PDB file of C-alpha atoms in Angstrom:
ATOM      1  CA  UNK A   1      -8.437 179.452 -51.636  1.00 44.00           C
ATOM      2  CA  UNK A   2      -9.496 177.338 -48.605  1.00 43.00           C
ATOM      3  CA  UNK A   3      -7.548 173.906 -47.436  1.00 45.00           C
ATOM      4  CA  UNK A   4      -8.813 170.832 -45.845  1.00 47.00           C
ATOM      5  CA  UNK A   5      -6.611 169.582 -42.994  1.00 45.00           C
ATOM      6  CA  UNK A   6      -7.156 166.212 -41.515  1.00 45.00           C
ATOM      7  CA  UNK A   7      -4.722 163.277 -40.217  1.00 40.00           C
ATOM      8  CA  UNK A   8      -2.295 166.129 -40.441  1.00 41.00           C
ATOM      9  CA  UNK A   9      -2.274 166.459 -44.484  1.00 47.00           C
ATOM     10  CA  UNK A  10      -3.483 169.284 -46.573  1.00 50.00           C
ATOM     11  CA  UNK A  11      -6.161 167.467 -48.880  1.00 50.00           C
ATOM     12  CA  UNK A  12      -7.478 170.232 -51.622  1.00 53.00           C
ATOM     13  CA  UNK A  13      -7.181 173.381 -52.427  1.00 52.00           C
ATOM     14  CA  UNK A  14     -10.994 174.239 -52.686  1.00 53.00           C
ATOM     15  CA  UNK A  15     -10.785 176.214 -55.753  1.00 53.00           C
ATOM     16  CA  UNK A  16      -9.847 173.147 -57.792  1.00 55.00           C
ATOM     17  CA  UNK A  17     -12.910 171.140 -56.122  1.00 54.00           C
ATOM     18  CA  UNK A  18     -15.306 173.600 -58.317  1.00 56.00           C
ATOM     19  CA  UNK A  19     -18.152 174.373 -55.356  1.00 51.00           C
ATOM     20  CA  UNK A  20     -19.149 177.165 -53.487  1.00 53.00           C
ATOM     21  CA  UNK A  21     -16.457 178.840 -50.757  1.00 63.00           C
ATOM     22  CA  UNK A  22     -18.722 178.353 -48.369  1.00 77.00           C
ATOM     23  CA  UNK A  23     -18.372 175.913 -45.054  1.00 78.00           C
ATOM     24  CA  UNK A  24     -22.016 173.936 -45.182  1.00 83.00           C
ATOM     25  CA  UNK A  25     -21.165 173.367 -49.402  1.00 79.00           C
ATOM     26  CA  UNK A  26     -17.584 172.498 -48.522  1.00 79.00           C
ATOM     27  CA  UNK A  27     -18.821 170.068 -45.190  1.00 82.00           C
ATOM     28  CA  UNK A  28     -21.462 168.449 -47.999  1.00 82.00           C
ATOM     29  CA  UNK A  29     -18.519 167.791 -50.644  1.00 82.00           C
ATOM     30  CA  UNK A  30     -15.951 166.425 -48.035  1.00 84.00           C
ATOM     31  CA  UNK A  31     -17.575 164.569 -44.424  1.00 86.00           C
ATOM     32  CA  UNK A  32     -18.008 161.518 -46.857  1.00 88.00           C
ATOM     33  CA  UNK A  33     -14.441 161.073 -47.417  1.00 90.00           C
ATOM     34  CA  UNK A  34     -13.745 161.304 -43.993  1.00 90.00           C
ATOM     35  CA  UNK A  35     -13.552 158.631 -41.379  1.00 92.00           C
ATOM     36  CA  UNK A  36     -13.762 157.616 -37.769  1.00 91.00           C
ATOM     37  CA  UNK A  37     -11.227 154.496 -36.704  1.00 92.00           C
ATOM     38  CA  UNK A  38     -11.677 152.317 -33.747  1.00 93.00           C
ATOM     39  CA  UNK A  39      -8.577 150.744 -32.136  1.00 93.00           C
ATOM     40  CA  UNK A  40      -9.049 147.481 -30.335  1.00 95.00           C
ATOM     41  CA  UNK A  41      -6.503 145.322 -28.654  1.00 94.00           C
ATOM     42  CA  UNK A  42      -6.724 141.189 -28.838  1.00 94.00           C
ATOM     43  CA  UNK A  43      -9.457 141.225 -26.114  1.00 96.00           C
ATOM     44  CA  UNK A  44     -11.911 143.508 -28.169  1.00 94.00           C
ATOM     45  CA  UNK A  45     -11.757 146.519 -26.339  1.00 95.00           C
ATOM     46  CA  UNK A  46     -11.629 150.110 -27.553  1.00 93.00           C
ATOM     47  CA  UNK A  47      -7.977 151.338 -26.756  1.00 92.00           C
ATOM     48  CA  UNK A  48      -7.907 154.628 -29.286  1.00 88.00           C
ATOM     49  CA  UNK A  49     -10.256 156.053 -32.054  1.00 88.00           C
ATOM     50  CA  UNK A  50      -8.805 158.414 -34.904  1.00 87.00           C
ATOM     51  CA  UNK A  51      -9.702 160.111 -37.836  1.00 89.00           C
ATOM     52  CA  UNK A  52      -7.904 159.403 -41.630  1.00 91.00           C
ATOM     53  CA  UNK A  53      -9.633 160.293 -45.104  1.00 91.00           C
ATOM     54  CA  UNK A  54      -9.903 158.044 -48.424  1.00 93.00           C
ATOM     55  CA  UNK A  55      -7.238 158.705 -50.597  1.00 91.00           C
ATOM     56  CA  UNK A  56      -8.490 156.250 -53.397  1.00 92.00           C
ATOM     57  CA  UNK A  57     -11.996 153.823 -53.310  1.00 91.00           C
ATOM     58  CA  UNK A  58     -10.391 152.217 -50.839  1.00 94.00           C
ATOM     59  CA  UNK A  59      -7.177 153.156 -49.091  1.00 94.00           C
ATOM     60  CA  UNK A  60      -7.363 155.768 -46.426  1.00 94.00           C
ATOM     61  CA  UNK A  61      -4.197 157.497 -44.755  1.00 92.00           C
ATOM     62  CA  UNK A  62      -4.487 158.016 -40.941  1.00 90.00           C
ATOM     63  CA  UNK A  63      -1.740 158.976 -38.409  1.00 88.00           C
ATOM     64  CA  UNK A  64       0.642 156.137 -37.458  1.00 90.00           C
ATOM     65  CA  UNK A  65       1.028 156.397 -33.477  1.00 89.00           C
ATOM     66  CA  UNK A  66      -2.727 155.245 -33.067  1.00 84.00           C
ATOM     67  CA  UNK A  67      -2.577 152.558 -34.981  1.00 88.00           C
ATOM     68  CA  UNK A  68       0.672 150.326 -34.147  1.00 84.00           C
ATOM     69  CA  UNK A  69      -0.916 149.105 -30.765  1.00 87.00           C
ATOM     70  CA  UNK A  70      -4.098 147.741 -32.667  1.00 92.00           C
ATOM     71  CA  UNK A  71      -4.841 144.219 -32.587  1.00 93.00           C
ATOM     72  CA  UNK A  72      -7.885 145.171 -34.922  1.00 94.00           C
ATOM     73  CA  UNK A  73      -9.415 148.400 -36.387  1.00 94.00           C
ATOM     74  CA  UNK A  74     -12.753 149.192 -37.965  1.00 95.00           C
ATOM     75  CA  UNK A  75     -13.250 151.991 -39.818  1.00 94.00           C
ATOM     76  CA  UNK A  76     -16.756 154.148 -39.398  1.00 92.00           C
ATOM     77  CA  UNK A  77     -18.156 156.447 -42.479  1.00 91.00           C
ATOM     78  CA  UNK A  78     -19.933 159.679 -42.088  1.00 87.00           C
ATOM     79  CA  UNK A  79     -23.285 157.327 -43.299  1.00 88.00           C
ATOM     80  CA  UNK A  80     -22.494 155.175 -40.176  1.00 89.00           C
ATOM     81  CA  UNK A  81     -21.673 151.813 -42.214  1.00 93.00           C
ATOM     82  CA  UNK A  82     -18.539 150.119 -40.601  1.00 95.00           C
ATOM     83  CA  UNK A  83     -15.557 148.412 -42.552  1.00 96.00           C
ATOM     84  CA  UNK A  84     -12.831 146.542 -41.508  1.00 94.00           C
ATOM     85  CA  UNK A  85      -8.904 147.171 -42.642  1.00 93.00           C
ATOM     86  CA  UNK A  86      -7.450 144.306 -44.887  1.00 93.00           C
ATOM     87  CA  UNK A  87      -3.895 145.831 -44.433  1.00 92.00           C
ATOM     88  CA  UNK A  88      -1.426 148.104 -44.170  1.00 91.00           C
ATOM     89  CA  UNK A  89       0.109 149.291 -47.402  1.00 93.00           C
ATOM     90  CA  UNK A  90       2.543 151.443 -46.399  1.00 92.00           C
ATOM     91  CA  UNK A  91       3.902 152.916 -42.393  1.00 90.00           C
ATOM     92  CA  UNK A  92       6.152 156.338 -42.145  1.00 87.00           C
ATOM     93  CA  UNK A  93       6.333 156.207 -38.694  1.00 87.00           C
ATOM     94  CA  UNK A  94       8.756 159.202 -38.669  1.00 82.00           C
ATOM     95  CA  UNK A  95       6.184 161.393 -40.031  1.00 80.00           C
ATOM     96  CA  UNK A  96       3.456 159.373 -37.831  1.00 85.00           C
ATOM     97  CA  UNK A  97       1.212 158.148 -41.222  1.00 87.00           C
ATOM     98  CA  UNK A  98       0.279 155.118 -42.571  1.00 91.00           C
ATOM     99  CA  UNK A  99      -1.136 154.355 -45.376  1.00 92.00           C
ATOM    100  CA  UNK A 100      -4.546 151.120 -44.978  1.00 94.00           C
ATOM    101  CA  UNK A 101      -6.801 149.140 -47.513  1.00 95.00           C
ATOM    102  CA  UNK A 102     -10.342 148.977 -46.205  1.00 95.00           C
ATOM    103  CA  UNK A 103     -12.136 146.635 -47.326  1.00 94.00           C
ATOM    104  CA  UNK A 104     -14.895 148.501 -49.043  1.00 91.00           C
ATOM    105  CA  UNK A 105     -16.451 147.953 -52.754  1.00 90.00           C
ATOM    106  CA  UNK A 106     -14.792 150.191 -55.037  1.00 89.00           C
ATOM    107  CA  UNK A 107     -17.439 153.304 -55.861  1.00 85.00           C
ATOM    108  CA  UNK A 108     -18.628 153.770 -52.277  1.00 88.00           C
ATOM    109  CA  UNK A 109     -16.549 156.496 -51.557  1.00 89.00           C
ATOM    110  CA  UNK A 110     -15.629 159.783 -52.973  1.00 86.00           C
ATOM    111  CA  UNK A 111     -11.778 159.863 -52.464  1.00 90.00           C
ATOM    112  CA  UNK A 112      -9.793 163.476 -51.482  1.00 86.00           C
ATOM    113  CA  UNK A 113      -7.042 164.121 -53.323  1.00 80.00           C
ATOM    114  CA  UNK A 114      -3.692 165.845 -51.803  1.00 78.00           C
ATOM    115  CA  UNK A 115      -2.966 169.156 -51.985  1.00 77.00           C
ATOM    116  CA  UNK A 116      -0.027 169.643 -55.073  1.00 75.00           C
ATOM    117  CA  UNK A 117       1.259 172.769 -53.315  1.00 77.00           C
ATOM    118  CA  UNK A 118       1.950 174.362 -49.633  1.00 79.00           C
ATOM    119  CA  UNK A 119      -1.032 176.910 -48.788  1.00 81.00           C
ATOM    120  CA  UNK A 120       0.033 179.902 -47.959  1.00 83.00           C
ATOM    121  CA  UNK A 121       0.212 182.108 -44.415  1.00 88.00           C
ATOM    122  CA  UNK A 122      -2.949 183.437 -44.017  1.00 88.00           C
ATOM    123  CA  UNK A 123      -5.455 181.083 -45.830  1.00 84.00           C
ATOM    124  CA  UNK A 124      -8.252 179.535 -44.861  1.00 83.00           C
ATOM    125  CA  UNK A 125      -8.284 176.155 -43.485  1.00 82.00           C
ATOM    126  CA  UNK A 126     -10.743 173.520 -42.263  1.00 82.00           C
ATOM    127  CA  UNK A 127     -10.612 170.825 -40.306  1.00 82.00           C
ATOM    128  CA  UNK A 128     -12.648 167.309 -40.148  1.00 82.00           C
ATOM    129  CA  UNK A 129     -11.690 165.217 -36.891  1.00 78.00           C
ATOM    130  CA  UNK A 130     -13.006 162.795 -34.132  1.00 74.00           C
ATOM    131  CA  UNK A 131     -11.034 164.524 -31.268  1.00 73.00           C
ATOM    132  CA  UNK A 132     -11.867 162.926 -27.747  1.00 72.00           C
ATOM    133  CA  UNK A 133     -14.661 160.222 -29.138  1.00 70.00           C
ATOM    134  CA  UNK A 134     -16.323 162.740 -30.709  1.00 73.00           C
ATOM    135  CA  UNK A 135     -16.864 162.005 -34.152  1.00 76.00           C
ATOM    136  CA  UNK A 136     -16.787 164.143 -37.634  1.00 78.00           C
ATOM    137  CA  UNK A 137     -16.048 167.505 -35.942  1.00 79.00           C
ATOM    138  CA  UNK A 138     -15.420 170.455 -37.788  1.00 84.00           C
ATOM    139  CA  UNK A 139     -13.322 173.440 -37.065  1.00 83.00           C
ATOM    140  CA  UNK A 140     -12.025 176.257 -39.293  1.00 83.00           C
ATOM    141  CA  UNK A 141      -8.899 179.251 -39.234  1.00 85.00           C
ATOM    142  CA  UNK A 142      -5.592 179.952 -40.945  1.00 87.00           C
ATOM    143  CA  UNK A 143      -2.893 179.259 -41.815  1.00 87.00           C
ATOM    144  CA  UNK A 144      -0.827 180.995 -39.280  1.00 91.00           C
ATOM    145  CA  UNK A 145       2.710 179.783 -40.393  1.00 89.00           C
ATOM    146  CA  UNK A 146       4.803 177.822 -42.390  1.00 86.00           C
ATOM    147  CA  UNK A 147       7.987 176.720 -41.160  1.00 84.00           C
ATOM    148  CA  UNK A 148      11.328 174.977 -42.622  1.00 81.00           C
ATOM    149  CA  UNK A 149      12.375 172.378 -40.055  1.00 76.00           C
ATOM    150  CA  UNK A 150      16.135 171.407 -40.336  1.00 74.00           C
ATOM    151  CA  UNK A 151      14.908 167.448 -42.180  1.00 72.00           C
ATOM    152  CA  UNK A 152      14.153 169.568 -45.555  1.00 71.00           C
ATOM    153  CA  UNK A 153      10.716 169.675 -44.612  1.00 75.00           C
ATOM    154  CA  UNK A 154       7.938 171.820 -43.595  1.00 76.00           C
ATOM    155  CA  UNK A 155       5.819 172.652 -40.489  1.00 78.00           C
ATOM    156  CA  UNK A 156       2.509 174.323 -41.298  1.00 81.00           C
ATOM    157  CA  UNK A 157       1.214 175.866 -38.243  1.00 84.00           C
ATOM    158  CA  UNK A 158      -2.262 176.420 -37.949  1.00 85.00           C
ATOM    159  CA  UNK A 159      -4.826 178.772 -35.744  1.00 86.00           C
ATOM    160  CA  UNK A 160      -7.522 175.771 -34.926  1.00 80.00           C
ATOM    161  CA  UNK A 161      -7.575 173.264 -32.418  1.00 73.00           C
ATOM    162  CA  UNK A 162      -7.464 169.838 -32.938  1.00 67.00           C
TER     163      UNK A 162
END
């Protein structure tokens, strides 16, 4: 099967998403759940932008380290509608993610779910991202590795940029 990777999390296993293998089907099915976050610090300018994904109608998880310098954030859909961030549910800042209520009606978005198990070396994997200000881009490649750190946990090495 294929993989979704973005914010550093494996979302889906494709197979259990019931579409088409294909990248344009799989783009279609996930860029909504996606999103583009704007940093700003207490004078309202742009100090970072990041990407994250909705986990439920309205909590996305995004990578910690961009976040904790924010004196606001806004978060931008695929659509282009803007939301702000009510608060922060939850911060691992070991494993740099945090976990953010938007605030969003519930029913706007179509949430990704998390992968149950580790893909496997060689698979497939995509990735959604706003690298450098430039938002929703889309990479694919492999899983190249998968590697037991000495914490108990794993390091899945990957073949695209990000």
């Amino acid at each position: 099967g294929k993989y979704i990777w973005t914010s550093r999390l494996f979302v889906e296993n494709l197979t259990a998403l019931n579409i088409s293998p294909t990248i344009p089907d799989i783009i279609k099915k996930i860029k909504p759940s996606v999103v583009t976050l704007i940093m700003y610090d207490n004078q309202d300018e742009v100090i970072s932008q990041a990407s994250g994904f909705f986990i439920s109608d309205t909590n996305i998880i995004t990578n910690f380290h961009v976040l904790k310098d924010a004196s606001k954030i806004r978060v931008l859909t695929s659509n282009g509608n803007s939301y702000s961030v009510l608060r922060y549910i939850a911060t691992d800042e070991e494993n740099d993610l945090v976990y953010i209520k938007v605030n969003i009606s519930k029913g706007v978005i179509n949430p990704l779910k998390l992968a149950d198990e580790l893909p496997i070396e060689g698979e497939e994997v995509l990735v959604i991202g706003s690298p450098e200000g430039l938002k929703h881009t889309i990479s694919n490649g492999i899983i190249s590795s998968i590697r037991s750190m000495s914490n108990s946990k794993n390091l899945i090495q990957i073949t695209v940029l990000i």
